Amino acid sequence: METAEFIDTLRDEGTLLADAAGSAGLDAPVPPCPGWRVRDLLAHTGAVHRWATGYVAEGRMEREPLDPAVPDDPELVDWYRGTHRRLTEALVAAPADLTCWFFLAAPSPLAFWARRQAHETTIHRIDAEAALGRDPSPLDTGFAADGVDELLTGFQARRRAKLRTDRPRTLRVRATDVPGGAREWLLRLSPEAPTAERDASGEADCTVTDSAADLYLALWNRAPYERLSVTGDDALVELWRRTAKIT
């Protein structure tokens, strides 16, 4: 996906998030995020938007902590809409050669922040819809496959990842409905941080197969794992469920 497509997705997803949050009410629990209410969801996502905007709009070169300050409840939904709008505007206005801090491998800082915030917002839009008591709005297949890719090759490849095994094991993830053919990722697990290889051949100890959207929802812990097709050692799926949980 191109950076402009991620920005368009971010714009749409933030609107859906705010609409669902407003309809659910600030006191509604958020089932995928135990202990959170909608106010916590808005506060977190808005703070992340504000944090990202600082890097994009100001070219900040060092990691900075999130600012936890948020307005009182009556203003919270509108405040979130404002932080979302300012982030989107900053990404649109940013030069292609933007230089700033970012934390996962990407073609450029601008590409990173557009992609990361599009997925951040989509995941939390799904949370807001869960608080409203409804199934998530549909996901674009290509975007869902990209989110699986970011999770496997980005987040789970970090040194802080907890997905480890005491001996070498392999887990294949296969999305069946991506235009142009299936997409596959092979995770190599060990006592060290996982590594992920795109479209790798060879045998795997466990293979998880489904549509890109269902993989996106399950692997980001927004849908039951039971809906996935699993062959081989399903203990690796249980290991993912326990150690790779992202809320």
Short mmCIF file of C-alpha atoms in Angstrom, two decimals:
data_model
loop_
_atom_site.label_atom_id
_atom_site.label_comp_id
_atom_site.label_asym_id
_atom_site.label_seq_id
_atom_site.Cartn_x
_atom_site.Cartn_y
_atom_site.Cartn_z
CA MET A 1 0.00 0.00 0.00
CA GLU A 2 1.08 3.56 -0.71
CA THR A 3 1.45 6.19 2.01
CA ALA A 4 -1.54 8.13 0.66
CA GLU A 5 -3.70 5.00 1.00
CA PHE A 6 -2.69 4.59 4.62
CA ILE A 7 -3.58 8.23 5.30
CA ASP A 8 -6.98 7.76 3.67
CA THR A 9 -7.55 4.67 5.81
CA LEU A 10 -6.48 6.53 8.94
CA ARG A 11 -8.92 9.32 8.12
CA ASP A 12 -11.84 6.92 7.70
CA GLU A 13 -10.99 4.71 10.66
CA GLY A 14 -10.68 7.61 13.09
CA THR A 15 -14.12 8.84 12.11
CA LEU A 16 -15.59 5.37 12.65
CA LEU A 17 -13.84 5.11 16.02
CA ALA A 18 -15.18 8.45 17.24
CA ASP A 19 -18.70 7.67 16.02
CA ALA A 20 -18.74 4.26 17.73
CA ALA A 21 -17.29 5.67 20.95
CA GLY A 22 -19.85 8.44 21.03
CA SER A 23 -22.69 5.97 20.52
CA ALA A 24 -21.37 3.48 23.10
CA GLY A 25 -20.87 6.08 25.82
CA LEU A 26 -17.76 6.78 27.87
CA ASP A 27 -18.63 4.30 30.61
CA ALA A 28 -19.08 1.31 28.28
CA PRO A 29 -16.52 -1.49 28.85
CA VAL A 30 -14.14 -2.36 26.01
CA PRO A 31 -14.12 -6.20 25.83
CA PRO A 32 -10.80 -6.64 23.95
CA CYS A 33 -9.02 -4.42 26.52
CA PRO A 34 -9.88 -5.76 29.99
CA GLY A 35 -10.30 -3.01 32.55
CA TRP A 36 -10.80 -0.26 29.97
CA ARG A 37 -13.85 1.87 29.44
CA VAL A 38 -14.47 3.88 26.30
CA ARG A 39 -12.99 6.96 27.97
CA ASP A 40 -9.71 5.04 28.41
CA LEU A 41 -9.78 3.99 24.77
CA LEU A 42 -10.26 7.56 23.58
CA ALA A 43 -7.64 8.90 25.98
CA HIS A 44 -5.06 6.33 24.85
CA THR A 45 -5.69 6.62 21.11
CA GLY A 46 -5.86 10.41 21.22
CA ALA A 47 -2.61 10.57 23.19
CA VAL A 48 -0.94 8.29 20.62
CA HIS A 49 -2.19 10.52 17.79
CA ARG A 50 -0.83 13.60 19.56
CA TRP A 51 2.50 11.83 20.19
CA ALA A 52 2.81 10.79 16.52
CA THR A 53 1.87 14.27 15.32
CA GLY A 54 4.82 15.70 17.22
CA TYR A 55 7.27 13.58 15.25
CA VAL A 56 5.63 14.24 11.89
CA ALA A 57 4.89 17.96 12.28
CA GLU A 58 8.01 18.94 14.22
CA GLY A 59 10.58 16.42 13.01
CA ARG A 60 11.43 15.25 16.53
CA MET A 61 14.46 12.99 16.48
CA GLU A 62 14.29 11.30 19.89
CA ARG A 63 11.68 9.10 21.49
CA GLU A 64 9.48 10.99 23.92
CA PRO A 65 6.92 9.77 26.47
CA LEU A 66 3.19 9.99 25.83
CA ASP A 67 1.50 13.01 27.35
CA PRO A 68 -1.35 11.53 29.44
CA ALA A 69 -3.27 14.80 29.81
CA VAL A 70 -6.82 14.66 28.42
CA PRO A 71 -9.88 16.88 28.88
CA ASP A 72 -12.87 16.09 31.06
CA ASP A 73 -15.52 13.64 29.88
CA PRO A 74 -17.90 16.11 28.18
CA GLU A 75 -15.13 17.17 25.81
CA LEU A 76 -13.42 13.82 25.29
CA VAL A 77 -15.02 12.66 22.03
CA ASP A 78 -14.53 16.06 20.39
CA TRP A 79 -10.97 16.18 21.73
CA TYR A 80 -10.28 12.81 20.13
CA ARG A 81 -11.70 14.01 16.82
CA GLY A 82 -9.35 16.98 16.99
CA THR A 83 -6.21 14.94 17.70
CA HIS A 84 -7.13 12.58 14.87
CA ARG A 85 -7.71 15.46 12.46
CA ARG A 86 -4.40 17.14 13.35
CA LEU A 87 -2.49 13.90 12.82
CA THR A 88 -4.09 13.35 9.43
CA GLU A 89 -3.38 16.94 8.40
CA ALA A 90 0.25 16.64 9.54
CA LEU A 91 0.76 13.48 7.48
CA VAL A 92 -0.78 15.08 4.39
CA ALA A 93 1.40 18.18 4.78
CA ALA A 94 4.65 16.34 5.55
CA PRO A 95 7.37 16.22 2.87
CA ALA A 96 8.26 12.87 1.36
CA ASP A 97 11.80 13.25 2.74
CA LEU A 98 10.60 13.87 6.29
CA THR A 99 13.27 13.10 8.87
CA CYS A 100 12.16 12.11 12.37
CA TRP A 101 12.28 9.29 14.92
CA PHE A 102 10.41 6.06 14.16
CA PHE A 103 10.64 2.57 15.61
CA LEU A 104 10.00 -0.17 13.02
CA ALA A 105 11.67 -0.83 9.70
CA ALA A 106 10.02 1.20 6.93
CA PRO A 107 10.85 2.79 3.56
CA SER A 108 10.79 6.22 5.22
CA PRO A 109 9.68 7.93 8.44
CA LEU A 110 6.58 9.26 6.69
CA ALA A 111 5.66 5.81 5.39
CA PHE A 112 6.15 4.39 8.88
CA TRP A 113 3.93 6.87 10.69
CA ALA A 114 1.14 6.69 8.10
CA ARG A 115 1.12 2.89 8.23
CA ARG A 116 1.49 2.59 12.01
CA GLN A 117 -1.25 5.10 12.78
CA ALA A 118 -3.61 3.56 10.23
CA HIS A 119 -3.33 0.19 11.98
CA GLU A 120 -3.33 1.69 15.48
CA THR A 121 -6.57 3.46 14.70
CA THR A 122 -8.16 0.47 12.97
CA ILE A 123 -7.48 -1.83 15.92
CA HIS A 124 -8.97 0.67 18.34
CA ARG A 125 -11.92 1.33 16.02
CA ILE A 126 -12.62 -2.39 16.33
CA ASP A 127 -12.41 -1.97 20.11
CA ALA A 128 -14.90 0.91 20.03
CA GLU A 129 -17.32 -1.15 17.96
CA ALA A 130 -16.93 -4.02 20.43
CA ALA A 131 -17.89 -1.59 23.20
CA LEU A 132 -20.96 -0.78 21.17
CA GLY A 133 -21.79 -4.50 21.07
CA ARG A 134 -21.47 -5.08 17.36
CA ASP A 135 -19.21 -6.97 14.99
CA PRO A 136 -16.37 -4.98 13.43
CA SER A 137 -16.92 -3.09 10.21
CA PRO A 138 -15.36 -4.84 7.18
CA LEU A 139 -11.62 -4.70 6.59
CA ASP A 140 -10.02 -4.23 3.20
CA THR A 141 -8.18 -7.45 2.33
CA GLY A 142 -4.94 -5.77 1.29
CA PHE A 143 -4.91 -3.58 4.37
CA ALA A 144 -5.59 -6.57 6.63
CA ALA A 145 -2.71 -8.50 5.04
CA ASP A 146 -0.45 -5.51 5.59
CA GLY A 147 -1.46 -5.44 9.25
CA VAL A 148 -0.52 -9.09 9.61
CA ASP A 149 2.81 -8.27 7.98
CA GLU A 150 3.47 -5.36 10.35
CA LEU A 151 2.68 -7.53 13.35
CA LEU A 152 4.84 -10.49 12.30
CA THR A 153 7.83 -8.74 10.72
CA GLY A 154 7.74 -5.64 12.92
CA PHE A 155 6.28 -5.94 16.40
CA GLN A 156 7.12 -9.60 16.99
CA ALA A 157 10.66 -9.18 15.65
CA ARG A 158 11.60 -6.69 18.37
CA ARG A 159 14.00 -7.72 21.12
CA ARG A 160 11.28 -7.10 23.70
CA ALA A 161 8.94 -9.67 22.09
CA LYS A 162 7.87 -12.39 24.52
CA LEU A 163 7.11 -15.01 21.86
CA ARG A 164 9.95 -17.46 22.60
CA THR A 165 10.44 -21.24 22.62
CA ASP A 166 13.04 -23.31 24.43
CA ARG A 167 14.04 -24.99 21.15
CA PRO A 168 13.74 -23.95 17.49
CA ARG A 169 10.16 -24.09 16.20
CA THR A 170 8.43 -22.68 13.12
CA LEU A 171 4.99 -21.17 12.70
CA ARG A 172 3.54 -20.43 9.26
CA VAL A 173 0.78 -17.86 8.80
CA ARG A 174 -1.08 -18.03 5.49
CA ALA A 175 -3.63 -15.53 4.17
CA THR A 176 -5.65 -17.19 1.43
CA ASP A 177 -7.58 -14.34 -0.17
CA VAL A 178 -5.00 -11.69 -1.02
CA PRO A 179 -5.32 -10.45 -4.62
CA GLY A 180 -2.70 -12.08 -6.81
CA GLY A 181 -2.40 -15.16 -4.61
CA ALA A 182 -1.93 -16.21 -1.00
CA ARG A 183 0.53 -14.40 1.24
CA GLU A 184 2.62 -16.37 3.71
CA TRP A 185 4.94 -15.61 6.59
CA LEU A 186 7.24 -18.09 8.33
CA LEU A 187 8.08 -17.28 11.95
CA ARG A 188 11.19 -18.88 13.35
CA LEU A 189 10.88 -19.22 17.10
CA SER A 190 13.68 -19.89 19.57
CA PRO A 191 14.97 -18.58 22.92
CA GLU A 192 15.83 -15.39 21.02
CA ALA A 193 13.49 -12.81 19.48
CA PRO A 194 11.40 -14.27 16.63
CA THR A 195 12.31 -13.69 13.01
CA ALA A 196 9.79 -13.62 10.18
CA GLU A 197 10.34 -14.39 6.53
CA ARG A 198 7.85 -13.44 3.84
CA ASP A 199 6.74 -16.08 1.32
CA ALA A 200 9.19 -18.67 2.62
CA SER A 201 8.96 -22.28 1.45
CA GLY A 202 9.54 -25.42 3.48
CA GLU A 203 7.82 -27.29 6.28
CA ALA A 204 6.51 -25.66 9.46
CA ASP A 205 5.68 -27.16 12.84
CA CYS A 206 2.32 -25.38 12.75
CA THR A 207 0.40 -23.60 9.99
CA VAL A 208 -2.40 -21.11 10.59
CA THR A 209 -4.58 -20.41 7.55
CA ASP A 210 -7.52 -18.10 6.96
CA SER A 211 -8.63 -14.92 5.25
CA ALA A 212 -6.44 -11.87 5.77
CA ALA A 213 -9.20 -10.16 7.76
CA ASP A 214 -9.71 -13.11 10.12
CA LEU A 215 -5.95 -13.44 10.65
CA TYR A 216 -5.72 -9.71 11.35
CA LEU A 217 -8.48 -9.85 13.95
CA ALA A 218 -7.25 -13.00 15.67
CA LEU A 219 -3.52 -12.27 15.72
CA TRP A 220 -4.13 -8.77 17.05
CA ASN A 221 -6.34 -10.44 19.70
CA ARG A 222 -9.62 -8.96 18.47
CA ALA A 223 -11.37 -12.23 17.53
CA PRO A 224 -11.39 -15.85 18.74
CA TYR A 225 -8.54 -18.05 17.58
CA GLU A 226 -10.97 -20.94 17.23
CA ARG A 227 -12.17 -19.62 13.88
CA LEU A 228 -8.72 -20.11 12.32
CA SER A 229 -7.69 -23.25 10.46
CA VAL A 230 -4.72 -24.81 12.28
CA THR A 231 -2.64 -27.79 11.19
CA GLY A 232 0.32 -29.25 13.04
CA ASP A 233 1.32 -28.39 16.59
CA ASP A 234 -1.48 -26.17 17.88
CA ALA A 235 0.52 -25.57 21.07
CA LEU A 236 2.27 -22.82 19.09
CA VAL A 237 -1.06 -21.07 18.60
CA GLU A 238 -1.68 -21.27 22.34
CA LEU A 239 1.82 -19.89 22.91
CA TRP A 240 0.96 -16.94 20.65
CA ARG A 241 -2.30 -16.38 22.52
CA ARG A 242 -0.46 -16.25 25.87
CA THR A 243 2.67 -14.34 25.00
CA ALA A 244 1.97 -12.21 21.91
CA LYS A 245 -1.16 -10.51 23.24
CA ILE A 246 -1.47 -6.86 22.24
CA THR A 247 -4.23 -4.78 23.83
#
